[in-house]
Short mmCIF file of C-alpha atoms in Angstrom, two decimals:
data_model
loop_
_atom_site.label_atom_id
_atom_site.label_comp_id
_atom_site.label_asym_id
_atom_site.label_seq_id
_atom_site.Cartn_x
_atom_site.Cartn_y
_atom_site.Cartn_z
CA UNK A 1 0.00 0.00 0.00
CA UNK A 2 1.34 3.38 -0.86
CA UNK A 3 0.93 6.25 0.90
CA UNK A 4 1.69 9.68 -1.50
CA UNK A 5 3.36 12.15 -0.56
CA UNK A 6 5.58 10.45 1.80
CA UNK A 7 5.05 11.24 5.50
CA UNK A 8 7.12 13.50 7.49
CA UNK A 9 7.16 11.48 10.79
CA UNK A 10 8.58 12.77 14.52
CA UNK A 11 9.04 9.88 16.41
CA UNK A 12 9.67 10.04 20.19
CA UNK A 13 10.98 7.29 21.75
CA UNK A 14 12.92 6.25 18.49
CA UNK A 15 14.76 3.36 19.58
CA UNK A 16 11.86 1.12 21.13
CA UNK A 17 11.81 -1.68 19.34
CA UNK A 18 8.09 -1.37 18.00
CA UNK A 19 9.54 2.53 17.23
CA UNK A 20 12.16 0.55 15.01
CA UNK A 21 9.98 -1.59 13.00
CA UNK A 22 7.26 1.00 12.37
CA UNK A 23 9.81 3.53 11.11
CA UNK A 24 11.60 0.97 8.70
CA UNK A 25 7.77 0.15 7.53
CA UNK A 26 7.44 4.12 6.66
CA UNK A 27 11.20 4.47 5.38
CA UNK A 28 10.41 1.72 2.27
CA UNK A 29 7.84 4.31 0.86
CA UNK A 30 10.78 7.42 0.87
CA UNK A 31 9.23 8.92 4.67
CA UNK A 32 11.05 11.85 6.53
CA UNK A 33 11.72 11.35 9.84
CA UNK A 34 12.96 13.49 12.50
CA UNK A 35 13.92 11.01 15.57
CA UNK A 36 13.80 11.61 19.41
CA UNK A 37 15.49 9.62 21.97
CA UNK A 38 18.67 9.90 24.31
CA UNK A 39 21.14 7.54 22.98
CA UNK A 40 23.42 9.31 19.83
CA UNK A 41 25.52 6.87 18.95
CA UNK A 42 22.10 4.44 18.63
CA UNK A 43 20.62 7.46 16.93
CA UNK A 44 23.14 7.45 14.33
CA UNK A 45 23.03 3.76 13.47
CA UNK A 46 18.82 3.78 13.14
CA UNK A 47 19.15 6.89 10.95
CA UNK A 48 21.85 5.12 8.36
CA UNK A 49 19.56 1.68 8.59
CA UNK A 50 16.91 4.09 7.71
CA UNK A 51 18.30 5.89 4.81
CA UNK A 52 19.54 2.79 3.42
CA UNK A 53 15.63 1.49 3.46
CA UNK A 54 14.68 4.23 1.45
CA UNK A 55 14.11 7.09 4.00
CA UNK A 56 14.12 10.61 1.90
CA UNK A 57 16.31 12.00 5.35
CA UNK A 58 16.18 11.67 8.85
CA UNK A 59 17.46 13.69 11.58
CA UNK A 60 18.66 13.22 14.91
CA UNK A 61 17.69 14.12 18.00
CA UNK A 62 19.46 13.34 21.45
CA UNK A 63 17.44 14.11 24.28
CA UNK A 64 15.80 13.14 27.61
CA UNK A 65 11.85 13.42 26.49
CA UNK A 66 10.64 14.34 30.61
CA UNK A 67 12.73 17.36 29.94
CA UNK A 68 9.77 18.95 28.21
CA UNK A 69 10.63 22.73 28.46
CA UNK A 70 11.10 23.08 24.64
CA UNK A 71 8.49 20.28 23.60
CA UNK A 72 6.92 22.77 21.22
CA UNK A 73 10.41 24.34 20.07
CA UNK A 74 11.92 20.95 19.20
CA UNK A 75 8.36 19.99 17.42
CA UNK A 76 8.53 23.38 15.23
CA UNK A 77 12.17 22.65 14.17
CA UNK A 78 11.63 19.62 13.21
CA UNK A 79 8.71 20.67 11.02
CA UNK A 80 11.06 23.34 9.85
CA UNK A 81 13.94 20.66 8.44
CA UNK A 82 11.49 18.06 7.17
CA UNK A 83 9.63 20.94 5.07
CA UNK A 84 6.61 20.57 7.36
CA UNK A 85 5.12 17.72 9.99
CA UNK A 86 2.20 15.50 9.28
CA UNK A 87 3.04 12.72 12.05
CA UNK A 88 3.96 12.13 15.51
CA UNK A 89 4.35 8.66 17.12
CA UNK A 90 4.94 8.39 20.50
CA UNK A 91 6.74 5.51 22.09
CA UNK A 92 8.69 5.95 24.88
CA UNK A 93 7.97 4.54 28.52
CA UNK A 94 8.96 2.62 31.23
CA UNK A 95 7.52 -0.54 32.99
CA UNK A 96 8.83 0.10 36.46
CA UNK A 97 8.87 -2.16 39.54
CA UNK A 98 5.29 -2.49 41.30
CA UNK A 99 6.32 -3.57 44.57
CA UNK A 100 9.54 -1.03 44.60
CA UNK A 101 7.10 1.80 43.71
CA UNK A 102 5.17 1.15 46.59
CA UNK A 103 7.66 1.69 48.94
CA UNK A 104 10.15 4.27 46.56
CA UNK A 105 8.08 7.45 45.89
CA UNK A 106 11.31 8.35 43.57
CA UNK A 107 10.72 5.33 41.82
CA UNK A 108 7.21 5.81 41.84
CA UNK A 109 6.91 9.38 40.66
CA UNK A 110 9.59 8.24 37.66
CA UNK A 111 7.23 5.43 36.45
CA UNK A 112 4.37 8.44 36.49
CA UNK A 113 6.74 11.05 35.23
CA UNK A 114 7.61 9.27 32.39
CA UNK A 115 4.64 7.45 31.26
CA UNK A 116 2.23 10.28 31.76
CA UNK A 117 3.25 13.32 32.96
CA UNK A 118 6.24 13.98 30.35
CA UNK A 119 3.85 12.10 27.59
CA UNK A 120 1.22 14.25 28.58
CA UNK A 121 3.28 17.39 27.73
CA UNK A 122 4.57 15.93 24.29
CA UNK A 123 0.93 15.08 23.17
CA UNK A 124 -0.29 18.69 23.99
CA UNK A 125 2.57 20.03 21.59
CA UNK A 126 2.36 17.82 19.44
CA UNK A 127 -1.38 18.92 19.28
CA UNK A 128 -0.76 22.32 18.84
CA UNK A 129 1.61 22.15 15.91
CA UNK A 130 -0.50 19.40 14.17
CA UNK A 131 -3.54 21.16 14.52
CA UNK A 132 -1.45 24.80 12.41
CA UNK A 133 -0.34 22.50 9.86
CA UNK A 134 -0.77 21.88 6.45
CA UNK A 135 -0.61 18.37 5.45
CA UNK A 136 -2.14 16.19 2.15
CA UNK A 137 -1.45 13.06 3.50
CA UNK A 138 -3.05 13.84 7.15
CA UNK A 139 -2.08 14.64 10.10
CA UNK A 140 -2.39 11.89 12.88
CA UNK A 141 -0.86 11.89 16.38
CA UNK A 142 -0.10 8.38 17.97
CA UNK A 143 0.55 7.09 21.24
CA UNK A 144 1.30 3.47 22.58
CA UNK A 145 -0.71 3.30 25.80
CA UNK A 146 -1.54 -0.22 27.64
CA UNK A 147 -3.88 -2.35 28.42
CA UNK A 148 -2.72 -2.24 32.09
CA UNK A 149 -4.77 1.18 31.93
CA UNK A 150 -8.40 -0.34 31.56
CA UNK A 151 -8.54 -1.16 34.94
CA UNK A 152 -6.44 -1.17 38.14
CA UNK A 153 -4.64 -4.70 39.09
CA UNK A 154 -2.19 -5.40 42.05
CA UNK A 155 0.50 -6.47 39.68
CA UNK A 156 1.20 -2.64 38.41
CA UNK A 157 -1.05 0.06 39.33
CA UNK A 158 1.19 2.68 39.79
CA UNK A 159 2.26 2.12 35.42
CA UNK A 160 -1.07 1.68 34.96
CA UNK A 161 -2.65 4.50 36.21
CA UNK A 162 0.20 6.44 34.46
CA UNK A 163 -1.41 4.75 31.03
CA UNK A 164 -4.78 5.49 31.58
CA UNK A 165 -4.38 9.59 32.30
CA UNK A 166 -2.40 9.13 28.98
CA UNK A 167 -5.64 6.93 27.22
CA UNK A 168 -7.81 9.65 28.58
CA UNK A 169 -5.81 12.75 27.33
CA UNK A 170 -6.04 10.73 23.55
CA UNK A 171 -10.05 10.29 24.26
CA UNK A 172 -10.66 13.74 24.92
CA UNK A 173 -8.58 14.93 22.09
CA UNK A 174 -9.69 12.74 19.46
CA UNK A 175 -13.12 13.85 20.57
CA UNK A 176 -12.38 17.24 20.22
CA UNK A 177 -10.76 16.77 17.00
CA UNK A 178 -14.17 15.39 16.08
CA UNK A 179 -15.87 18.32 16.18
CA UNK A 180 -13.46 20.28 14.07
CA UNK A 181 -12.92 20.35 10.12
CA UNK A 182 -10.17 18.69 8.85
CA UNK A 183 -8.70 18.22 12.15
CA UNK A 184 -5.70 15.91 12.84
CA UNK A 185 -6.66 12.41 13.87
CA UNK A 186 -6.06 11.15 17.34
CA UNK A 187 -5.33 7.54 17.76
CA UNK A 188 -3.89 5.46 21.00
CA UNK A 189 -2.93 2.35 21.05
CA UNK A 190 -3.68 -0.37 24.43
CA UNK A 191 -1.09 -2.15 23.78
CA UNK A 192 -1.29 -6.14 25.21
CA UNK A 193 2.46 -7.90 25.95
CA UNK A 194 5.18 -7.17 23.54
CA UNK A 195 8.00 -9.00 23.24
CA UNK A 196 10.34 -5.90 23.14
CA UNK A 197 13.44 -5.31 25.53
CA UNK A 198 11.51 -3.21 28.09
CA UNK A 199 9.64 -6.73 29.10
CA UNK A 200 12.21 -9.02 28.70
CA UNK A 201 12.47 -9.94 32.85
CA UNK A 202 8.67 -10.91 32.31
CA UNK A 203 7.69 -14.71 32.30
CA UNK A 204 6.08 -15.18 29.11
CA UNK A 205 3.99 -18.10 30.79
CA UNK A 206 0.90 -16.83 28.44
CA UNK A 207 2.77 -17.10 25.08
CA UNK A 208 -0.12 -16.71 22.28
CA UNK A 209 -1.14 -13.75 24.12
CA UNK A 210 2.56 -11.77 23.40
CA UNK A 211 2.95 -9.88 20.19
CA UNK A 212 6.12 -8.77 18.50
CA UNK A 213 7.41 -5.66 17.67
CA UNK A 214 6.70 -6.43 14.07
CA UNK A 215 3.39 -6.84 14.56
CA UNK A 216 2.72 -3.60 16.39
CA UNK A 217 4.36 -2.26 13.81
CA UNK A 218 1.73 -2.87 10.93
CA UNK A 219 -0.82 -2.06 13.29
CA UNK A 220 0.76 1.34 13.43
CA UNK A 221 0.95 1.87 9.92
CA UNK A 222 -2.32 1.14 9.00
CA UNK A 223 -3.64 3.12 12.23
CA UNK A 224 -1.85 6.00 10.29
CA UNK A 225 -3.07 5.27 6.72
CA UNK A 226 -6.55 4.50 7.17
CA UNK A 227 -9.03 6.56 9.58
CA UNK A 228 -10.11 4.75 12.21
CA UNK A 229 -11.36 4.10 15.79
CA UNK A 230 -9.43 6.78 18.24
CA UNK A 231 -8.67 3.52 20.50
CA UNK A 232 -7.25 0.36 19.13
CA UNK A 233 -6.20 -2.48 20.81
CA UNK A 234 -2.96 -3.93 19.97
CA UNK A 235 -3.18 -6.72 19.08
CA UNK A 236 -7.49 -7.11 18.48
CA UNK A 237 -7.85 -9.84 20.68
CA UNK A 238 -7.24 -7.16 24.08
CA UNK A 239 -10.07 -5.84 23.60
CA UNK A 240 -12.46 -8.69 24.15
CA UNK A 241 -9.79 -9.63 26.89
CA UNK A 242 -9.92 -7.05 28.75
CA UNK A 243 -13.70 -6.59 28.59
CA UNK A 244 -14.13 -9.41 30.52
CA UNK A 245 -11.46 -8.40 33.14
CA UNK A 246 -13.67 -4.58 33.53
CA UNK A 247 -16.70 -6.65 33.52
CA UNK A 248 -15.56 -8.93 36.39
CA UNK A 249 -17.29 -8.02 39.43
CA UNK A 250 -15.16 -7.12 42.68
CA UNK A 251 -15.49 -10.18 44.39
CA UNK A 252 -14.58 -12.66 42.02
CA UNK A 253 -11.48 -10.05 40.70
CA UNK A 254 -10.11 -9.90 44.04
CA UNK A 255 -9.32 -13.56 44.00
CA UNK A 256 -7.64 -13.74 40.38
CA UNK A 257 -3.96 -12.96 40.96
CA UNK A 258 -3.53 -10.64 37.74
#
C-alpha cells in the first residue's frame, strides 16, 4: 500500500523496538523522519539503517523526552527541516517495579513522570503544531498506551494509572478533533504484551497472548493510513480480553492474581 506524498514522521521514543519496525515500515515508501530519543551513537546507526531502506532524510535528536521545556520548540524545528510535519508517534515509557514503587516514591513518581506526565506534555505540543499544519497526507498523532490502563490490578497500578491519564488525554482529544474540520486524527494504542526489551524480565507463561514488535508495527501503519477508531487495541484480541477483566465483578477479581 502506498501512501503519497511520503510522510514527514517525529518519532519520540525512536529506539523502542516497536519505534524501530514502524519507522523501517514508513522508510520503504521514501518517509522523513525526524527522531527523538537519548542515545546518539544508537541514533546514528537507526538513521543510516533508515536511509539505506529508502528514508528521503532523517534527523537526529538526542534528548531526555521528561525534559519537556522546549516540547513545542523541538516539534517546530523539526517541522522546519522536514519541510513541514504531518506525524507524531509516541513511544517511549517505562515498565517500572510495582512492589519497589510502593515503597520508593522516587521510583514511583519516575514510572508516572515518564509514562504520563512527560507524555502528557509531548501530546499537547504535538497537538498544537499538528492542529497549524498543512498536510495532504493527514495529520495523525499516535501514542502506545496499555492495556494495564483499563482497569487497576495489584500487579502494576502505579504504570497503569500512568497509562490510563495518557488513554484519557487521547479520548478527549480525538473527541475534540471530532468536532473540528479537517482536524488531525487522534489515535492510541492499548497495547497487550510485547515481546520488546523493556519486558524481557517478564515470564512469558501466556505465550499466544505476546505480540512482537513487528506486529505492532503494521498495526501502526495502517492506524496511520486509514481513519479509524481513536482507540485500538494492539493486538485485536485485548479488547475482548480485557472486557471481561472490567466486567468482572469485585469479588470474584479480588481472588484472580492478575
Amino acid at each position: 500500500m502506498t501512501d503519497n506524498p511520503a510522510r514527514k514522521i517525529v518519532i519520540l521514543g525512536a529506539l523502542s523496538a516497536m519505534a524501530v519496525q514502524s519507522a523501517r515500515r514508513f522508510a520503504a515508501e521514501g518517509a522523513s523522519f525526524t527522531l527523538v530519543a537519548r542515545d546518539t551513537a544508537l541514533l546514528e546507526r537507526e538513521a543510516q539503517d533508515l536511509g539505506a531502506r529508502g528514508a528521503a532524510r532523517v534527523d537526529i535528536v538526542a534528548a531526555d523526552l521528561t525534559d519537556t521545556a522546549d516540547a513545542d520548540g523541538l516539534l517546530r524545528q523539526a517541522a522546519g527541516k522536514m519541510g513541514g510535519l504531518d506525524t507524531v508517534l509516541l513511544f517511549y515509557g517505562v515498565l517500572g517495579d510495582q512492589a519497589r514503587a510502593e515503597t520508593d516514591a522516587d521510583h514511583a513518581g519516575t514510572i508516572i513522570a515518564v509514562n504520563y506526565s512527560s507524555a502528557a506534555h509531548w501530546v499537547l505540543a504535538a497537538a498544537r503544531i499538528l492542529e497549524q499544519m498543512d498536510a495532504p497526507a493527514g495529520r495523525v498523532l499516535l501514542t502506545a498506551s496499555s492495556v494495564a490502563g483499563d482497569r487497576g490490578r495489584r500487579s502494576n497500578y502505579v504504570y497503569g494509572s500512568a497509562k490510563a491519564g495518557l488513554s484519557v488525554l487521547m479520548q478527549g482529544l480525538a473527541h475534540k478533533w471530532a468536532a473540528m474540520p479537517n482536524a488531525p486524527r487522534a489515535v492510541n494504542l492499548r497495547l497487550g504484551f510485547v515481546d520488546t526489551p523493556m519486558t524481557a524480565d517478564v515470564e512469558k507463561t501466556a505465550k499466544p497472548l505476546w505480540a512482537t514488535p513487528e506486529r505492532i508495527a503494521l498495526i501502526v501503519e495502517r492506524c496511520v493510513k486509514r481513519p479509524g477508531p481513536p482507540t485500538v487495541y494492539a493486538p485485536w484480541f485485548w479488547r475482548w480480553v480485557m472486557v471481561l477483566i472490567r466486567l468482572m465483578p469485585s469479588p470474584v477479581f479480588n481472588k484472580v492474581n492478575l
